[in-house]
């Protein structure tokens, strides 16, 4: 089936936008129906506004995203939700179709960037027959479902790694010489630097267990963004233990990358820590960075011989350090933690053989996390390659048997 029988129309002819409604208390809830804002899920509520599945479209803000909910949901007043008027429109296909468009260009020109209904309704759209819509949506959603499963596994593995870290280095239940939990079997404790820790352990500053502590480079007079093919990573390109090297990343030339590398040459085993704005995101490099580097809003830390990368990684993720960084953050426009303050964070330092023993135990978990992250990155690249080509008809789906159901 080719694209010659696709129907050209406008969004206003096939769908209606409904306003979201203000809601209180959703940020504190941890379960229930998802609540969406202009940038995606932001909390939960017990009473949904709309039946799922549904498409949510950002209405206000510099970045107004397109989101999909598989279940009943609520939308606050910074976003719309889509109600099809045409029964021959597949909602999942509509989501991917809108995802492929630059809706942020529909700016009303007001002080706060926003999308007007009439501008959305005037957008042209080419609609394939319903069967083709479903095929396109199924192919793309197969990728998204696999990516989502991988994310859940990654989250569980991270939680497991942090649970082991707490058991050994917060509760001090690491194996003693008899292989039994140290603290609950009468292990001797001592008071050092206001910390009660196992005998033979010490306390040191973060700055004293790192051989490199730096930030990336700000463009200013150094280089220009938007040129070249290398990625320039800022806070917005950091997720929870992830770096997103995609079209949302600024680009820099090879010459600019060389300048940044002189300040923060990123090597395997280095740690990244977001220090401004969204403070406390962490990323462990499992290979040298060949085509990307970071902005000055991100710290890079390289452990010295006193600790391992995995031990430092889990310290940076710990609640104690995360709270420390947030409490010391300052700034009128955007809050940030100073490098000098982060260096002063006190680390409990076990004997090196205990750190190595812990690292050996946790390494398979970290390797599995990194493998799944890499797989997700590849899946996203393939999905994003297919997305515009399927939705424009450049790649044609002839019949069901030609659809590869296995991602």
mmCIF file of C-alpha atoms in Angstrom:
data_model
loop_
_atom_site.group_PDB
_atom_site.id
_atom_site.type_symbol
_atom_site.label_atom_id
_atom_site.label_comp_id
_atom_site.label_asym_id
_atom_site.label_seq_id
_atom_site.Cartn_x
_atom_site.Cartn_y
_atom_site.Cartn_z
ATOM 1 C CA UNK A 1 0.000 0.000 0.000
ATOM 2 C CA UNK A 2 1.558 3.302 -1.042
ATOM 3 C CA UNK A 3 1.027 6.791 0.328
ATOM 4 C CA UNK A 4 -0.889 8.011 -2.732
ATOM 5 C CA UNK A 5 -4.193 7.240 -0.982
ATOM 6 C CA UNK A 6 -3.320 9.236 2.155
ATOM 7 C CA UNK A 7 -5.832 11.957 2.936
ATOM 8 C CA UNK A 8 -4.731 15.599 3.324
ATOM 9 C CA UNK A 9 -6.656 17.570 5.930
ATOM 10 C CA UNK A 10 -6.165 19.802 9.002
ATOM 11 C CA UNK A 11 -5.941 18.845 12.656
ATOM 12 C CA UNK A 12 -8.975 20.988 13.384
ATOM 13 C CA UNK A 13 -11.041 18.733 11.105
ATOM 14 C CA UNK A 14 -10.144 15.501 12.882
ATOM 15 C CA UNK A 15 -9.528 16.390 16.545
ATOM 16 C CA UNK A 16 -10.339 18.826 19.331
ATOM 17 C CA UNK A 17 -8.064 20.188 22.049
ATOM 18 C CA UNK A 18 -9.383 20.232 25.615
ATOM 19 C CA UNK A 19 -7.895 22.447 28.314
ATOM 20 C CA UNK A 20 -6.366 20.866 31.387
ATOM 21 C CA UNK A 21 -7.487 21.889 34.881
ATOM 22 C CA UNK A 22 -5.535 23.165 37.874
ATOM 23 C CA UNK A 23 -4.956 20.581 40.584
ATOM 24 C CA UNK A 24 -3.504 20.575 44.102
ATOM 25 C CA UNK A 25 -1.484 17.952 45.908
ATOM 26 C CA UNK A 26 -0.422 15.918 42.866
ATOM 27 C CA UNK A 27 3.298 16.426 43.490
ATOM 28 C CA UNK A 28 3.128 14.733 46.877
ATOM 29 C CA UNK A 29 1.245 11.653 45.635
ATOM 30 C CA UNK A 30 3.302 8.611 44.641
ATOM 31 C CA UNK A 31 0.501 6.479 43.190
ATOM 32 C CA UNK A 32 -2.839 6.777 41.406
ATOM 33 C CA UNK A 33 -3.552 8.178 37.959
ATOM 34 C CA UNK A 34 -0.708 10.064 36.231
ATOM 35 C CA UNK A 35 -0.843 13.863 36.120
ATOM 36 C CA UNK A 36 0.645 15.559 33.050
ATOM 37 C CA UNK A 37 1.954 19.075 32.550
ATOM 38 C CA UNK A 38 3.485 20.682 29.498
ATOM 39 C CA UNK A 39 6.719 18.677 29.894
ATOM 40 C CA UNK A 40 5.238 15.285 30.754
ATOM 41 C CA UNK A 41 4.316 13.341 33.919
ATOM 42 C CA UNK A 42 4.576 15.445 37.079
ATOM 43 C CA UNK A 43 2.688 13.500 39.767
ATOM 44 C CA UNK A 44 -0.373 11.438 40.603
ATOM 45 C CA UNK A 45 -4.002 11.903 41.583
ATOM 46 C CA UNK A 46 -6.866 9.711 42.712
ATOM 47 C CA UNK A 47 -9.372 11.291 40.312
ATOM 48 C CA UNK A 48 -8.544 11.411 36.569
ATOM 49 C CA UNK A 49 -9.750 14.151 34.239
ATOM 50 C CA UNK A 50 -9.803 12.080 31.040
ATOM 51 C CA UNK A 51 -10.122 8.499 29.899
ATOM 52 C CA UNK A 52 -7.022 6.767 28.609
ATOM 53 C CA UNK A 53 -5.307 6.120 26.376
ATOM 54 C CA UNK A 54 -4.762 9.749 25.555
ATOM 55 C CA UNK A 55 -2.451 12.269 23.920
ATOM 56 C CA UNK A 56 -1.275 15.281 25.914
ATOM 57 C CA UNK A 57 0.086 18.401 24.206
ATOM 58 C CA UNK A 58 2.032 21.118 26.012
ATOM 59 C CA UNK A 59 0.306 24.508 25.978
ATOM 60 C CA UNK A 60 2.613 26.869 27.921
ATOM 61 C CA UNK A 61 6.369 27.046 28.386
ATOM 62 C CA UNK A 62 9.575 27.283 26.369
ATOM 63 C CA UNK A 63 9.398 23.560 25.616
ATOM 64 C CA UNK A 64 5.899 22.144 24.997
ATOM 65 C CA UNK A 65 6.083 18.402 24.578
ATOM 66 C CA UNK A 66 3.787 15.684 23.242
ATOM 67 C CA UNK A 67 3.053 12.791 25.614
ATOM 68 C CA UNK A 68 1.039 9.572 25.657
ATOM 69 C CA UNK A 69 -0.821 7.978 28.532
ATOM 70 C CA UNK A 70 -1.883 4.339 28.366
ATOM 71 C CA UNK A 71 -4.272 4.770 31.314
ATOM 72 C CA UNK A 72 -6.802 7.342 32.571
ATOM 73 C CA UNK A 73 -5.015 10.597 33.387
ATOM 74 C CA UNK A 74 -5.250 14.224 34.544
ATOM 75 C CA UNK A 75 -3.870 17.261 32.693
ATOM 76 C CA UNK A 76 -3.107 20.503 34.526
ATOM 77 C CA UNK A 77 -3.786 23.905 33.011
ATOM 78 C CA UNK A 78 -0.413 24.217 31.229
ATOM 79 C CA UNK A 79 -1.383 21.548 28.690
ATOM 80 C CA UNK A 80 -4.146 20.263 26.413
ATOM 81 C CA UNK A 81 -5.409 16.785 25.763
ATOM 82 C CA UNK A 82 -6.573 15.560 22.363
ATOM 83 C CA UNK A 83 -10.045 14.249 21.574
ATOM 84 C CA UNK A 84 -10.378 12.692 18.069
ATOM 85 C CA UNK A 85 -13.502 13.709 16.123
ATOM 86 C CA UNK A 86 -12.852 11.195 13.358
ATOM 87 C CA UNK A 87 -13.297 7.495 14.158
ATOM 88 C CA UNK A 88 -10.729 6.673 11.479
ATOM 89 C CA UNK A 89 -7.919 8.250 13.493
ATOM 90 C CA UNK A 90 -5.774 5.932 15.618
ATOM 91 C CA UNK A 91 -4.781 7.740 18.811
ATOM 92 C CA UNK A 92 -1.338 6.137 19.038
ATOM 93 C CA UNK A 93 -0.622 7.091 15.412
ATOM 94 C CA UNK A 94 -1.774 10.658 16.249
ATOM 95 C CA UNK A 95 0.771 10.736 19.089
ATOM 96 C CA UNK A 96 3.662 9.766 16.807
ATOM 97 C CA UNK A 97 2.473 12.102 14.059
ATOM 98 C CA UNK A 98 2.449 15.034 16.474
ATOM 99 C CA UNK A 99 5.768 13.931 17.955
ATOM 100 C CA UNK A 100 7.323 14.291 14.510
ATOM 101 C CA UNK A 101 6.220 17.947 14.233
ATOM 102 C CA UNK A 102 7.805 21.047 15.734
ATOM 103 C CA UNK A 103 4.809 22.214 17.787
ATOM 104 C CA UNK A 104 7.039 24.660 19.683
ATOM 105 C CA UNK A 105 7.169 26.754 16.506
ATOM 106 C CA UNK A 106 3.444 27.490 17.038
ATOM 107 C CA UNK A 107 4.276 30.324 19.418
ATOM 108 C CA UNK A 108 1.562 32.882 20.134
ATOM 109 C CA UNK A 109 4.170 35.581 20.810
ATOM 110 C CA UNK A 110 3.005 36.215 24.384
ATOM 111 C CA UNK A 111 5.391 36.792 27.296
ATOM 112 C CA UNK A 112 5.154 33.104 28.165
ATOM 113 C CA UNK A 113 5.591 30.967 25.018
ATOM 114 C CA UNK A 114 2.322 29.168 24.331
ATOM 115 C CA UNK A 115 0.340 27.321 21.663
ATOM 116 C CA UNK A 116 -3.096 28.605 20.599
ATOM 117 C CA UNK A 117 -5.851 26.196 19.644
ATOM 118 C CA UNK A 118 -6.511 27.933 16.325
ATOM 119 C CA UNK A 119 -2.856 27.612 15.278
ATOM 120 C CA UNK A 120 -2.933 23.903 16.086
ATOM 121 C CA UNK A 121 -6.220 23.399 14.227
ATOM 122 C CA UNK A 122 -4.747 25.029 11.106
ATOM 123 C CA UNK A 123 -1.874 22.529 10.931
ATOM 124 C CA UNK A 124 -2.044 20.312 7.880
ATOM 125 C CA UNK A 125 -1.787 16.544 8.262
ATOM 126 C CA UNK A 126 -1.676 13.606 5.824
ATOM 127 C CA UNK A 127 -3.644 10.657 7.158
ATOM 128 C CA UNK A 128 -3.066 7.110 5.941
ATOM 129 C CA UNK A 129 -5.887 4.558 6.028
ATOM 130 C CA UNK A 130 -6.672 3.287 9.523
ATOM 131 C CA UNK A 131 -4.937 -0.079 8.993
ATOM 132 C CA UNK A 132 -1.730 1.690 7.977
ATOM 133 C CA UNK A 133 -1.990 4.014 10.972
ATOM 134 C CA UNK A 134 -2.177 1.015 13.277
ATOM 135 C CA UNK A 135 0.796 -0.653 11.583
ATOM 136 C CA UNK A 136 2.920 2.492 11.879
ATOM 137 C CA UNK A 137 1.924 2.969 15.511
ATOM 138 C CA UNK A 138 2.640 -0.688 16.318
ATOM 139 C CA UNK A 139 6.141 -0.612 14.870
ATOM 140 C CA UNK A 140 7.082 2.546 16.745
ATOM 141 C CA UNK A 141 5.407 1.520 20.002
ATOM 142 C CA UNK A 142 7.332 -1.798 19.925
ATOM 143 C CA UNK A 143 10.496 0.270 20.249
ATOM 144 C CA UNK A 144 9.039 2.409 23.040
ATOM 145 C CA UNK A 145 7.817 -0.613 24.976
ATOM 146 C CA UNK A 146 11.227 -2.292 24.825
ATOM 147 C CA UNK A 147 12.901 0.960 25.908
ATOM 148 C CA UNK A 148 10.426 1.238 28.794
ATOM 149 C CA UNK A 149 11.099 -2.348 29.946
ATOM 150 C CA UNK A 150 14.845 -1.695 29.868
ATOM 151 C CA UNK A 151 14.374 1.459 31.946
ATOM 152 C CA UNK A 152 12.479 -0.480 34.601
ATOM 153 C CA UNK A 153 15.230 -3.106 34.762
ATOM 154 C CA UNK A 154 17.872 -0.365 34.998
ATOM 155 C CA UNK A 155 15.939 1.305 37.826
ATOM 156 C CA UNK A 156 15.675 -1.975 39.766
ATOM 157 C CA UNK A 157 19.383 -2.746 39.294
ATOM 158 C CA UNK A 158 20.293 0.750 40.502
ATOM 159 C CA UNK A 159 18.092 0.334 43.550
ATOM 160 C CA UNK A 160 19.762 -3.006 44.282
ATOM 161 C CA UNK A 161 23.249 -1.490 43.975
ATOM 162 C CA UNK A 162 22.307 1.337 46.350
ATOM 163 C CA UNK A 163 20.780 -1.128 48.812
ATOM 164 C CA UNK A 164 24.073 -3.067 48.927
ATOM 165 C CA UNK A 165 25.975 0.201 49.355
ATOM 166 C CA UNK A 166 23.818 1.212 52.323
ATOM 167 C CA UNK A 167 24.115 -2.239 53.892
ATOM 168 C CA UNK A 168 27.926 -2.162 53.748
ATOM 169 C CA UNK A 169 28.816 1.512 54.278
ATOM 170 C CA UNK A 170 25.881 3.106 56.133
ATOM 171 C CA UNK A 171 24.646 0.232 58.312
ATOM 172 C CA UNK A 172 28.211 -1.207 58.455
ATOM 173 C CA UNK A 173 26.974 -4.743 57.844
ATOM 174 C CA UNK A 174 29.822 -5.631 55.480
ATOM 175 C CA UNK A 175 31.196 -9.163 55.965
ATOM 176 C CA UNK A 176 33.607 -9.473 58.924
ATOM 177 C CA UNK A 177 36.517 -11.940 58.969
ATOM 178 C CA UNK A 178 34.061 -14.784 59.603
ATOM 179 C CA UNK A 179 31.839 -13.626 56.743
ATOM 180 C CA UNK A 180 29.138 -12.397 59.128
ATOM 181 C CA UNK A 181 27.552 -8.895 59.204
ATOM 182 C CA UNK A 182 30.087 -6.653 61.019
ATOM 183 C CA UNK A 183 27.874 -4.322 63.045
ATOM 184 C CA UNK A 184 25.279 -6.800 64.294
ATOM 185 C CA UNK A 185 28.034 -9.225 65.336
ATOM 186 C CA UNK A 186 29.785 -6.886 67.736
ATOM 187 C CA UNK A 187 32.187 -5.216 65.336
ATOM 188 C CA UNK A 188 34.247 -2.572 67.119
ATOM 189 C CA UNK A 189 33.293 1.029 66.351
ATOM 190 C CA UNK A 190 35.150 4.296 66.899
ATOM 191 C CA UNK A 191 34.344 8.044 66.817
ATOM 192 C CA UNK A 192 36.180 10.093 64.172
ATOM 193 C CA UNK A 193 35.190 13.556 62.898
ATOM 194 C CA UNK A 194 31.749 13.262 64.557
ATOM 195 C CA UNK A 195 31.207 9.961 62.725
ATOM 196 C CA UNK A 196 30.854 6.606 64.459
ATOM 197 C CA UNK A 197 32.544 4.192 62.075
ATOM 198 C CA UNK A 198 34.189 0.742 62.196
ATOM 199 C CA UNK A 199 37.646 0.661 63.748
ATOM 200 C CA UNK A 200 40.371 1.006 61.149
ATOM 201 C CA UNK A 201 38.220 3.157 58.871
ATOM 202 C CA UNK A 202 38.815 6.892 58.338
ATOM 203 C CA UNK A 203 37.045 10.042 57.156
ATOM 204 C CA UNK A 204 38.330 12.218 54.340
ATOM 205 C CA UNK A 205 37.136 15.047 52.109
ATOM 206 C CA UNK A 206 35.795 14.432 48.608
ATOM 207 C CA UNK A 207 38.564 16.627 47.237
ATOM 208 C CA UNK A 208 41.189 14.325 48.765
ATOM 209 C CA UNK A 209 39.941 11.142 47.084
ATOM 210 C CA UNK A 210 39.925 12.561 43.549
ATOM 211 C CA UNK A 211 42.827 13.102 41.166
ATOM 212 C CA UNK A 212 40.752 15.402 38.964
ATOM 213 C CA UNK A 213 37.910 17.738 39.904
ATOM 214 C CA UNK A 214 36.841 20.087 37.106
ATOM 215 C CA UNK A 215 33.965 21.415 35.024
ATOM 216 C CA UNK A 216 33.395 21.700 31.302
ATOM 217 C CA UNK A 217 33.757 24.926 29.366
ATOM 218 C CA UNK A 218 31.270 27.730 28.645
ATOM 219 C CA UNK A 219 31.093 28.836 24.979
ATOM 220 C CA UNK A 220 31.346 32.624 25.596
ATOM 221 C CA UNK A 221 34.504 33.679 23.717
ATOM 222 C CA UNK A 222 35.789 30.117 23.405
ATOM 223 C CA UNK A 223 33.624 28.612 20.642
ATOM 224 C CA UNK A 224 30.238 28.781 18.913
ATOM 225 C CA UNK A 225 27.376 26.374 19.471
ATOM 226 C CA UNK A 226 25.432 24.877 16.578
ATOM 227 C CA UNK A 227 28.402 24.018 14.365
ATOM 228 C CA UNK A 228 30.163 20.693 13.851
ATOM 229 C CA UNK A 229 29.091 17.142 14.672
ATOM 230 C CA UNK A 230 30.253 16.687 18.286
ATOM 231 C CA UNK A 231 27.819 16.836 21.205
ATOM 232 C CA UNK A 232 27.900 19.563 23.872
ATOM 233 C CA UNK A 233 26.194 18.164 26.966
ATOM 234 C CA UNK A 234 24.403 20.487 29.397
ATOM 235 C CA UNK A 235 22.120 19.744 32.344
ATOM 236 C CA UNK A 236 19.150 19.291 29.993
ATOM 237 C CA UNK A 237 20.989 16.399 28.309
ATOM 238 C CA UNK A 238 21.539 14.561 31.616
ATOM 239 C CA UNK A 239 18.906 12.202 32.998
ATOM 240 C CA UNK A 240 19.047 9.944 35.995
ATOM 241 C CA UNK A 241 22.326 8.105 35.324
ATOM 242 C CA UNK A 242 22.003 8.830 31.621
ATOM 243 C CA UNK A 243 23.475 11.104 28.970
ATOM 244 C CA UNK A 244 21.272 11.863 25.960
ATOM 245 C CA UNK A 245 23.348 12.358 22.823
ATOM 246 C CA UNK A 246 20.593 13.257 20.347
ATOM 247 C CA UNK A 247 19.137 16.100 18.314
ATOM 248 C CA UNK A 248 18.363 18.072 21.485
ATOM 249 C CA UNK A 249 22.101 18.333 22.218
ATOM 250 C CA UNK A 250 23.971 21.394 21.007
ATOM 251 C CA UNK A 251 26.752 20.668 18.522
ATOM 252 C CA UNK A 252 30.352 21.881 18.459
ATOM 253 C CA UNK A 253 33.232 21.585 15.985
ATOM 254 C CA UNK A 254 36.342 19.411 16.382
ATOM 255 C CA UNK A 255 38.324 22.561 17.290
ATOM 256 C CA UNK A 256 35.833 23.458 20.031
ATOM 257 C CA UNK A 257 35.918 19.909 21.381
ATOM 258 C CA UNK A 258 39.714 20.089 21.643
ATOM 259 C CA UNK A 259 39.393 23.280 23.731
ATOM 260 C CA UNK A 260 36.882 21.656 26.087
ATOM 261 C CA UNK A 261 38.998 18.493 26.339
ATOM 262 C CA UNK A 262 41.913 20.529 27.674
ATOM 263 C CA UNK A 263 39.752 21.376 30.670
ATOM 264 C CA UNK A 264 37.742 18.187 31.124
ATOM 265 C CA UNK A 265 39.141 15.255 29.163
ATOM 266 C CA UNK A 266 36.520 12.615 29.937
ATOM 267 C CA UNK A 267 37.901 9.124 30.530
ATOM 268 C CA UNK A 268 36.429 5.743 31.344
ATOM 269 C CA UNK A 269 35.703 5.610 35.074
ATOM 270 C CA UNK A 270 35.095 9.370 35.458
ATOM 271 C CA UNK A 271 31.936 10.589 37.203
ATOM 272 C CA UNK A 272 29.710 13.480 36.094
ATOM 273 C CA UNK A 273 27.643 15.445 38.622
ATOM 274 C CA UNK A 274 25.172 18.188 37.690
ATOM 275 C CA UNK A 275 25.950 21.215 39.839
ATOM 276 C CA UNK A 276 23.552 23.954 38.643
ATOM 277 C CA UNK A 277 19.785 24.012 38.177
ATOM 278 C CA UNK A 278 18.761 20.382 38.511
ATOM 279 C CA UNK A 279 21.395 19.456 41.050
ATOM 280 C CA UNK A 280 22.566 15.921 41.735
ATOM 281 C CA UNK A 281 22.252 13.992 38.486
ATOM 282 C CA UNK A 282 25.070 11.465 38.240
ATOM 283 C CA UNK A 283 26.639 9.605 35.339
ATOM 284 C CA UNK A 284 29.431 7.008 35.336
ATOM 285 C CA UNK A 285 31.448 6.819 32.106
ATOM 286 C CA UNK A 286 32.048 3.230 31.015
ATOM 287 C CA UNK A 287 34.162 4.328 28.041
ATOM 288 C CA UNK A 288 36.181 7.372 26.974
ATOM 289 C CA UNK A 289 34.120 10.231 25.515
ATOM 290 C CA UNK A 290 35.240 10.497 21.895
ATOM 291 C CA UNK A 291 32.675 12.866 20.385
ATOM 292 C CA UNK A 292 31.202 14.792 23.310
ATOM 293 C CA UNK A 293 32.067 16.857 26.349
ATOM 294 C CA UNK A 294 30.306 18.916 29.001
ATOM 295 C CA UNK A 295 29.369 22.482 29.880
ATOM 296 C CA UNK A 296 30.615 24.337 32.940
ATOM 297 C CA UNK A 297 27.399 23.484 34.817
ATOM 298 C CA UNK A 298 28.562 19.877 35.169
ATOM 299 C CA UNK A 299 31.389 18.646 37.378
ATOM 300 C CA UNK A 300 33.715 15.837 36.361
ATOM 301 C CA UNK A 301 35.385 13.791 39.113
ATOM 302 C CA UNK A 302 38.128 11.196 38.696
ATOM 303 C CA UNK A 303 38.799 8.936 41.717
ATOM 304 C CA UNK A 304 42.398 8.502 42.887
ATOM 305 C CA UNK A 305 43.977 5.342 44.316
ATOM 306 C CA UNK A 306 42.052 5.661 47.618
ATOM 307 C CA UNK A 307 38.689 4.601 46.135
ATOM 308 C CA UNK A 308 37.112 3.082 43.019
ATOM 309 C CA UNK A 309 34.807 4.633 40.444
ATOM 310 C CA UNK A 310 31.884 2.472 41.556
ATOM 311 C CA UNK A 311 32.337 3.424 45.214
ATOM 312 C CA UNK A 312 32.429 7.130 44.277
ATOM 313 C CA UNK A 313 29.454 6.635 41.948
ATOM 314 C CA UNK A 314 27.293 5.272 44.769
ATOM 315 C CA UNK A 315 28.459 7.987 47.170
ATOM 316 C CA UNK A 316 27.311 10.622 44.671
ATOM 317 C CA UNK A 317 23.916 8.907 44.398
ATOM 318 C CA UNK A 318 23.489 8.548 48.163
ATOM 319 C CA UNK A 319 20.741 10.492 49.943
ATOM 320 C CA UNK A 320 23.317 12.054 52.271
ATOM 321 C CA UNK A 321 25.355 13.637 49.471
ATOM 322 C CA UNK A 322 22.281 14.614 47.454
ATOM 323 C CA UNK A 323 20.820 16.432 50.497
ATOM 324 C CA UNK A 324 24.202 18.044 51.212
ATOM 325 C CA UNK A 325 24.415 19.436 47.683
ATOM 326 C CA UNK A 326 20.872 20.814 47.733
ATOM 327 C CA UNK A 327 21.300 22.425 51.172
ATOM 328 C CA UNK A 328 24.485 24.229 50.119
ATOM 329 C CA UNK A 329 23.161 25.355 46.742
ATOM 330 C CA UNK A 330 22.931 29.118 46.300
ATOM 331 C CA UNK A 331 22.200 31.641 43.553
ATOM 332 C CA UNK A 332 19.472 34.152 42.706
ATOM 333 C CA UNK A 333 18.568 33.023 39.185
ATOM 334 C CA UNK A 334 19.646 29.382 39.218
ATOM 335 C CA UNK A 335 20.853 27.612 42.303
ATOM 336 C CA UNK A 336 24.098 25.713 42.184
ATOM 337 C CA UNK A 337 26.669 24.129 44.456
ATOM 338 C CA UNK A 338 30.208 25.485 44.355
ATOM 339 C CA UNK A 339 33.068 23.142 43.555
ATOM 340 C CA UNK A 340 34.810 24.132 46.809
ATOM 341 C CA UNK A 341 31.766 23.015 48.832
ATOM 342 C CA UNK A 342 31.480 19.718 46.994
ATOM 343 C CA UNK A 343 35.162 19.049 47.648
ATOM 344 C CA UNK A 344 34.531 19.534 51.389
ATOM 345 C CA UNK A 345 31.941 16.759 51.565
ATOM 346 C CA UNK A 346 33.151 14.182 54.101
ATOM 347 C CA UNK A 347 33.499 10.603 52.878
ATOM 348 C CA UNK A 348 33.723 7.545 55.084
ATOM 349 C CA UNK A 349 36.783 5.699 53.862
ATOM 350 C CA UNK A 350 36.984 1.932 54.463
ATOM 351 C CA UNK A 351 40.240 0.018 53.984
ATOM 352 C CA UNK A 352 40.971 -0.392 50.276
ATOM 353 C CA UNK A 353 40.494 -4.181 50.326
ATOM 354 C CA UNK A 354 36.881 -3.698 51.482
ATOM 355 C CA UNK A 355 36.225 -1.150 48.727
ATOM 356 C CA UNK A 356 37.685 -3.532 46.145
ATOM 357 C CA UNK A 357 35.663 -6.440 47.513
ATOM 358 C CA UNK A 358 32.480 -4.362 47.265
ATOM 359 C CA UNK A 359 33.394 -3.147 43.766
ATOM 360 C CA UNK A 360 33.958 -6.724 42.589
ATOM 361 C CA UNK A 361 30.530 -7.726 43.906
ATOM 362 C CA UNK A 362 28.675 -4.749 42.366
ATOM 363 C CA UNK A 363 30.491 -4.584 39.004
ATOM 364 C CA UNK A 364 28.218 -7.124 37.242
ATOM 365 C CA UNK A 365 25.168 -5.012 38.191
ATOM 366 C CA UNK A 366 26.786 -1.851 36.852
ATOM 367 C CA UNK A 367 27.875 -3.657 33.655
ATOM 368 C CA UNK A 368 24.309 -4.835 33.086
ATOM 369 C CA UNK A 369 22.994 -1.291 33.639
ATOM 370 C CA UNK A 370 25.470 0.098 31.106
ATOM 371 C CA UNK A 371 24.616 -2.622 28.562
ATOM 372 C CA UNK A 372 20.905 -1.815 28.830
ATOM 373 C CA UNK A 373 21.612 1.923 28.548
ATOM 374 C CA UNK A 374 23.589 1.269 25.366
ATOM 375 C CA UNK A 375 20.811 -0.894 23.971
ATOM 376 C CA UNK A 376 18.267 1.830 24.707
ATOM 377 C CA UNK A 377 20.448 4.400 22.984
ATOM 378 C CA UNK A 378 20.558 2.235 19.852
ATOM 379 C CA UNK A 379 16.807 1.587 19.977
ATOM 380 C CA UNK A 380 16.130 5.319 20.236
ATOM 381 C CA UNK A 381 18.382 6.020 17.245
ATOM 382 C CA UNK A 382 16.527 3.440 15.113
ATOM 383 C CA UNK A 383 13.093 4.638 16.269
ATOM 384 C CA UNK A 384 13.968 8.264 15.562
ATOM 385 C CA UNK A 385 15.256 7.295 12.116
ATOM 386 C CA UNK A 386 12.038 5.446 11.304
ATOM 387 C CA UNK A 387 9.630 7.977 12.831
ATOM 388 C CA UNK A 388 9.625 10.706 10.130
ATOM 389 C CA UNK A 389 10.010 8.199 7.293
ATOM 390 C CA UNK A 390 7.031 6.085 8.341
ATOM 391 C CA UNK A 391 4.856 9.100 9.037
ATOM 392 C CA UNK A 392 5.662 10.778 5.733
ATOM 393 C CA UNK A 393 5.115 7.609 3.685
ATOM 394 C CA UNK A 394 8.776 7.519 2.604
ATOM 395 C CA UNK A 395 8.889 3.972 4.002
ATOM 396 C CA UNK A 396 5.829 2.099 2.796
ATOM 397 C CA UNK A 397 4.145 -0.764 4.636
ATOM 398 C CA UNK A 398 2.566 -3.081 2.125
ATOM 399 C CA UNK A 399 0.848 -5.615 4.317
ATOM 400 C CA UNK A 400 0.882 -7.113 7.764
ATOM 401 C CA UNK A 401 3.354 -9.881 6.937
ATOM 402 C CA UNK A 402 6.056 -7.372 6.113
ATOM 403 C CA UNK A 403 5.945 -5.824 9.534
ATOM 404 C CA UNK A 404 8.724 -7.016 11.768
ATOM 405 C CA UNK A 405 7.164 -7.514 15.159
ATOM 406 C CA UNK A 406 10.441 -8.218 16.905
ATOM 407 C CA UNK A 407 12.396 -5.161 17.939
#
